[in-house]
PDB file of C-alpha atoms in Angstrom:
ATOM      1  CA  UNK A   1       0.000   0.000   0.000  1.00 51.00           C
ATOM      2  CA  UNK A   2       2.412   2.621   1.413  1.00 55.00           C
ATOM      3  CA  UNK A   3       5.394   0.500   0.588  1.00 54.00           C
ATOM      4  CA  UNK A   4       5.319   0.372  -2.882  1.00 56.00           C
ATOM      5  CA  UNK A   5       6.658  -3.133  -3.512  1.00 63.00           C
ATOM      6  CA  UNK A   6       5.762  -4.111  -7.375  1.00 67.00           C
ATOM      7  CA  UNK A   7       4.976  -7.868  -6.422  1.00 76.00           C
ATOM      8  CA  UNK A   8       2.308  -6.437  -3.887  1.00 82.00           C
ATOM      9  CA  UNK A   9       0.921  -3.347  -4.767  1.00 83.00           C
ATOM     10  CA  UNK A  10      -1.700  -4.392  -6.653  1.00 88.00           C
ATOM     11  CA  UNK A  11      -2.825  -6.937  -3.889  1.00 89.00           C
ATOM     12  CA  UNK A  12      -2.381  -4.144  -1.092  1.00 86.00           C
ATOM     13  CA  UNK A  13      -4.380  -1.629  -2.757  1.00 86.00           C
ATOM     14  CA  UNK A  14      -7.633  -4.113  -3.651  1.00 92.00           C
ATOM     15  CA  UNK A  15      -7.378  -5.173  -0.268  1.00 92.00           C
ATOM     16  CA  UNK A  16      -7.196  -2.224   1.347  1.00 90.00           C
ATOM     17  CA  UNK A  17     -10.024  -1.028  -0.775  1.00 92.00           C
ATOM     18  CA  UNK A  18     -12.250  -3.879  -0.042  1.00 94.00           C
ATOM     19  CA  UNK A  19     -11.321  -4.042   3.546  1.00 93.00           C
ATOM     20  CA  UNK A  20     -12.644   0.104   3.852  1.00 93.00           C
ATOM     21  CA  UNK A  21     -16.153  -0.812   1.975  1.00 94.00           C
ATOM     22  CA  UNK A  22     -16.511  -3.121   5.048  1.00 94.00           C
ATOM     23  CA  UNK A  23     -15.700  -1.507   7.626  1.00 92.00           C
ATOM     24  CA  UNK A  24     -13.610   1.211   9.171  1.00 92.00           C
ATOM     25  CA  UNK A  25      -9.913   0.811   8.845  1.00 95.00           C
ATOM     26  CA  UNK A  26      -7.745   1.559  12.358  1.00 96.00           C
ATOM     27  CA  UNK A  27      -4.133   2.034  12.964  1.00 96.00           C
ATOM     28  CA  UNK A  28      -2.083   2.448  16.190  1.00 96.00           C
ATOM     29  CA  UNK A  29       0.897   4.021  16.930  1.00 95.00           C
ATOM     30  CA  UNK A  30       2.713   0.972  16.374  1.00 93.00           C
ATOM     31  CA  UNK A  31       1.680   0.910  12.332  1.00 93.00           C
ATOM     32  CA  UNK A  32       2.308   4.451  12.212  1.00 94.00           C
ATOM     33  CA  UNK A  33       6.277   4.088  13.204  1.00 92.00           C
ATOM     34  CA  UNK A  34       6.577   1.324  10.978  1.00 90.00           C
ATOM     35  CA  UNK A  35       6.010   3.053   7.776  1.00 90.00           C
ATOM     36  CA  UNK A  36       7.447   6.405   9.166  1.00 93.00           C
ATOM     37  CA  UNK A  37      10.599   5.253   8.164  1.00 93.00           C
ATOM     38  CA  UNK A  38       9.521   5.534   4.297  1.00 92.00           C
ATOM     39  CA  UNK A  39       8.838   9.337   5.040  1.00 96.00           C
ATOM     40  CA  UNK A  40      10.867  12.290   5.104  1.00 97.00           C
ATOM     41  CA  UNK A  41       8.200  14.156   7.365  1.00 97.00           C
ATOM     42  CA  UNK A  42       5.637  13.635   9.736  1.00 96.00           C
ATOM     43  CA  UNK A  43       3.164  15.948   7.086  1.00 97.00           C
ATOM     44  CA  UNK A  44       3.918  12.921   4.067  1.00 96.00           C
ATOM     45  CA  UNK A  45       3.200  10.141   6.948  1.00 95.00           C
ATOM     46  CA  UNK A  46      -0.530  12.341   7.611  1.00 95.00           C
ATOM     47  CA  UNK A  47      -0.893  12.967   3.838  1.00 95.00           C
ATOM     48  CA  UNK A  48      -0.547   8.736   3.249  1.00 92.00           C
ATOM     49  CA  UNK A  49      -2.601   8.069   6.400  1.00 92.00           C
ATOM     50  CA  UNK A  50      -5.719  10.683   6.739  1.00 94.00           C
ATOM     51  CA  UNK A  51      -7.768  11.553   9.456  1.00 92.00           C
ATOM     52  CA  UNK A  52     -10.871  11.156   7.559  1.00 91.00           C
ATOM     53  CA  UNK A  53      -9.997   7.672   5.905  1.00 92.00           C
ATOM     54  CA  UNK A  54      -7.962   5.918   8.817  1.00 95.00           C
ATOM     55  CA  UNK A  55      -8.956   6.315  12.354  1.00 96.00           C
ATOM     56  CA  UNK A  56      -5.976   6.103  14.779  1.00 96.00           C
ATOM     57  CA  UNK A  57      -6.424   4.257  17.680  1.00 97.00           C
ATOM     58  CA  UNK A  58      -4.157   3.980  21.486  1.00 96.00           C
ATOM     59  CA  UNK A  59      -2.986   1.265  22.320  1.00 95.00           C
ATOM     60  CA  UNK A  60      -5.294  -0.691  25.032  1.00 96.00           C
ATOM     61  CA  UNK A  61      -3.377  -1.991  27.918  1.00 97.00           C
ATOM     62  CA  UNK A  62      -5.334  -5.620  27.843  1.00 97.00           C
ATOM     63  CA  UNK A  63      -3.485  -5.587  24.371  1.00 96.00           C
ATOM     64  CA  UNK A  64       0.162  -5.052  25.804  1.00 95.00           C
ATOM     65  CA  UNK A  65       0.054  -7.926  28.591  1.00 96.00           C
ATOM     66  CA  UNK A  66      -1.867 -10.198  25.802  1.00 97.00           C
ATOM     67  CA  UNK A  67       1.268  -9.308  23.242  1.00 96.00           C
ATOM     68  CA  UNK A  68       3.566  -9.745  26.264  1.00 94.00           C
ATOM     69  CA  UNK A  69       2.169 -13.483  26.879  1.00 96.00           C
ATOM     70  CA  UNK A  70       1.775 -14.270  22.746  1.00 95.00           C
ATOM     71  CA  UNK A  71       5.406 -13.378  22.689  1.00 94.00           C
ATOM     72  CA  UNK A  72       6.639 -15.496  25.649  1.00 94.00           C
ATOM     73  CA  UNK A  73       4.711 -18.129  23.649  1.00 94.00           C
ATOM     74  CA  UNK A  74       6.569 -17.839  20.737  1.00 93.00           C
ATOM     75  CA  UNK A  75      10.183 -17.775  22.513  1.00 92.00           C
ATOM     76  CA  UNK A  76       9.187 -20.747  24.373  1.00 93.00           C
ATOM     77  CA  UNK A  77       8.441 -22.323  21.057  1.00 93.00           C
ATOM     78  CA  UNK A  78      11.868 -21.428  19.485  1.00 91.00           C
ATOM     79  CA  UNK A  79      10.885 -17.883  17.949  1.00 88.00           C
ATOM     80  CA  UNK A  80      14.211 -15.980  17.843  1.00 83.00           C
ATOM     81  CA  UNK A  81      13.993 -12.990  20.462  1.00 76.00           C
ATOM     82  CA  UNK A  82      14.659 -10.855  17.107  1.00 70.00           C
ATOM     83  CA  UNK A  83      11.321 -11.398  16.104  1.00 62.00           C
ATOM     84  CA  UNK A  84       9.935  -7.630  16.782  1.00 73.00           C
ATOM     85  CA  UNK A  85       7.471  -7.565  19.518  1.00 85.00           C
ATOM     86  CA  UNK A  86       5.476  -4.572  18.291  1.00 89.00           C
ATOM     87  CA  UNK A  87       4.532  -7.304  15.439  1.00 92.00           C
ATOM     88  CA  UNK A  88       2.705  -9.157  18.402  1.00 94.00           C
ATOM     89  CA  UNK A  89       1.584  -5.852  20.009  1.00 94.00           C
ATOM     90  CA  UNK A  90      -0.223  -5.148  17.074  1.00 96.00           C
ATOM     91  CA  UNK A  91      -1.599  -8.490  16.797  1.00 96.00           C
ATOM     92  CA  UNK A  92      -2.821  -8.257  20.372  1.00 97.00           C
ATOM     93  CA  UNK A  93      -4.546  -4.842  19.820  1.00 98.00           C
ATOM     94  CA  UNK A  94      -6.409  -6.442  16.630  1.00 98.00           C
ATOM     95  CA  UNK A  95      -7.463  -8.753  19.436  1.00 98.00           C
ATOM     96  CA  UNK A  96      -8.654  -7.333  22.014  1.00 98.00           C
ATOM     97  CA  UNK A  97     -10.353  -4.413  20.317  1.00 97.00           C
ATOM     98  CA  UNK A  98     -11.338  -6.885  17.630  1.00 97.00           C
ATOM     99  CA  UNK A  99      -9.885  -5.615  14.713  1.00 97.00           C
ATOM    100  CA  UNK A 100      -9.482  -7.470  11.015  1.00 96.00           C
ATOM    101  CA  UNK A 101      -5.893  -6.790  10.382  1.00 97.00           C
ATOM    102  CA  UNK A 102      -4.230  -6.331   6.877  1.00 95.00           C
ATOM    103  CA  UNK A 103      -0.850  -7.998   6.440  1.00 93.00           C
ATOM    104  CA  UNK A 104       1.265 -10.270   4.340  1.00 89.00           C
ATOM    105  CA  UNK A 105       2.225 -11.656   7.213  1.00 87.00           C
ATOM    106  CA  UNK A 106      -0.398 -14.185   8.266  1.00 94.00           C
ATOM    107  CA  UNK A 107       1.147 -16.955   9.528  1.00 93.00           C
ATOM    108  CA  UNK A 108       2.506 -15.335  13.099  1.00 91.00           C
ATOM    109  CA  UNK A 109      -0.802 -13.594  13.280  1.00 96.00           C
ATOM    110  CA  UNK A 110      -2.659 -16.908  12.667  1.00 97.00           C
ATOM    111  CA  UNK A 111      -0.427 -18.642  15.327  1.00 96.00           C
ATOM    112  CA  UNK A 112      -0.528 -16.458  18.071  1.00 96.00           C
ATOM    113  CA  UNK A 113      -4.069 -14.498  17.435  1.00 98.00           C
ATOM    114  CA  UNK A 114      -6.759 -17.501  16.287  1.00 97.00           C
ATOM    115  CA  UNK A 115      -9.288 -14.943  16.783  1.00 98.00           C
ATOM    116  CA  UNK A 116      -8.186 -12.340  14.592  1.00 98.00           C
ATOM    117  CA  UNK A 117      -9.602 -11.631  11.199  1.00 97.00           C
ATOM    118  CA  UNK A 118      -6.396 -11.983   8.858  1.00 97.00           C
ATOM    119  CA  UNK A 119      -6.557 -10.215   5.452  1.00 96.00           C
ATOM    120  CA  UNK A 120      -3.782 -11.603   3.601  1.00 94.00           C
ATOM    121  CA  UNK A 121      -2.686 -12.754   0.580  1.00 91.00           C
ATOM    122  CA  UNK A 122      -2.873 -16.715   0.490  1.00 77.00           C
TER     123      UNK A 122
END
C-alpha cells in the first residue's frame, strides 16, 4: 500500500479497498512508526494516512500484557527474540479491540491471534 513493492501493490491496494467498503480501517501508533521510516516528514506520513480515511487508535493496555504473553509463547516455542514484539503488540490490539488486520504476514498472526480476522494474501 504505502510501501510500494511491485509484487504487492496491486494486492495491497484491492485489499485495502475492499477491507474500507466493510468496515472502518484503524491504525495504532505501532503501524504508524513502521512506515514512518519511508517518510521524510511527519506531514507525508498524515498525507498517506488521513484523518478522515484511517482512524488512529491507542494502544489498550489488555493488548500489551496479551502481546507480552503471545510473545513469551513464541520464545518458548523457538521464535528468535529478534522477532519484533510490536509485530505481536499489534496483533494483540487487533485482538482485544477486535480488529481485522491487513498484512502479508499471516502466519505469526494466525499462530498467536486464532481470533483475529487476517486479510492476507494466500
Amino acid at each position: 500500500m504505502v510501501i510500494e513493492e511491485a509484487e504487492w501493490v496491486g494486492w495491497s491496494s484491492d485489499a485495502l479497498e475492499k477491507a474500507a467498503e466493510e468496515g472502518p480501517l484503524v491504525i495504532n501508533p505501532l503501524i504508524f512508526a513502521e512506515v514512518s521510516v519511508r517518510f521524510p516528514t511527519i506531514e507525508e506520513v498524515e498525507e498517506a494516512f488521513p484523518n478522515d480515511f484511517f482512524i488512529r487508535a491507542p494502544l489498550p493496555w489488555s493488548a500489551a500484557f496479551l502481546a507480552g504473553k503471545c510473545f513469551l509463547d513464541y520464545r518458548k516455542r523457538g521464535g528468535e527474540k529478534r522477532s519484533p514484539l510490536p509485530d505481536f503488540y499489534i496483533g494483540a490490539h487487533a485482538a482485544v479491540s477486535r480488529l481485522r488486520l491487513l498484512t502479508r504476514d499471516a502466519r505469526r498472526y494466525r499462530t498467536y491471534f486464532p481470533t483475529v480476522e487476517v486479510i492476507a494474501p494466500d
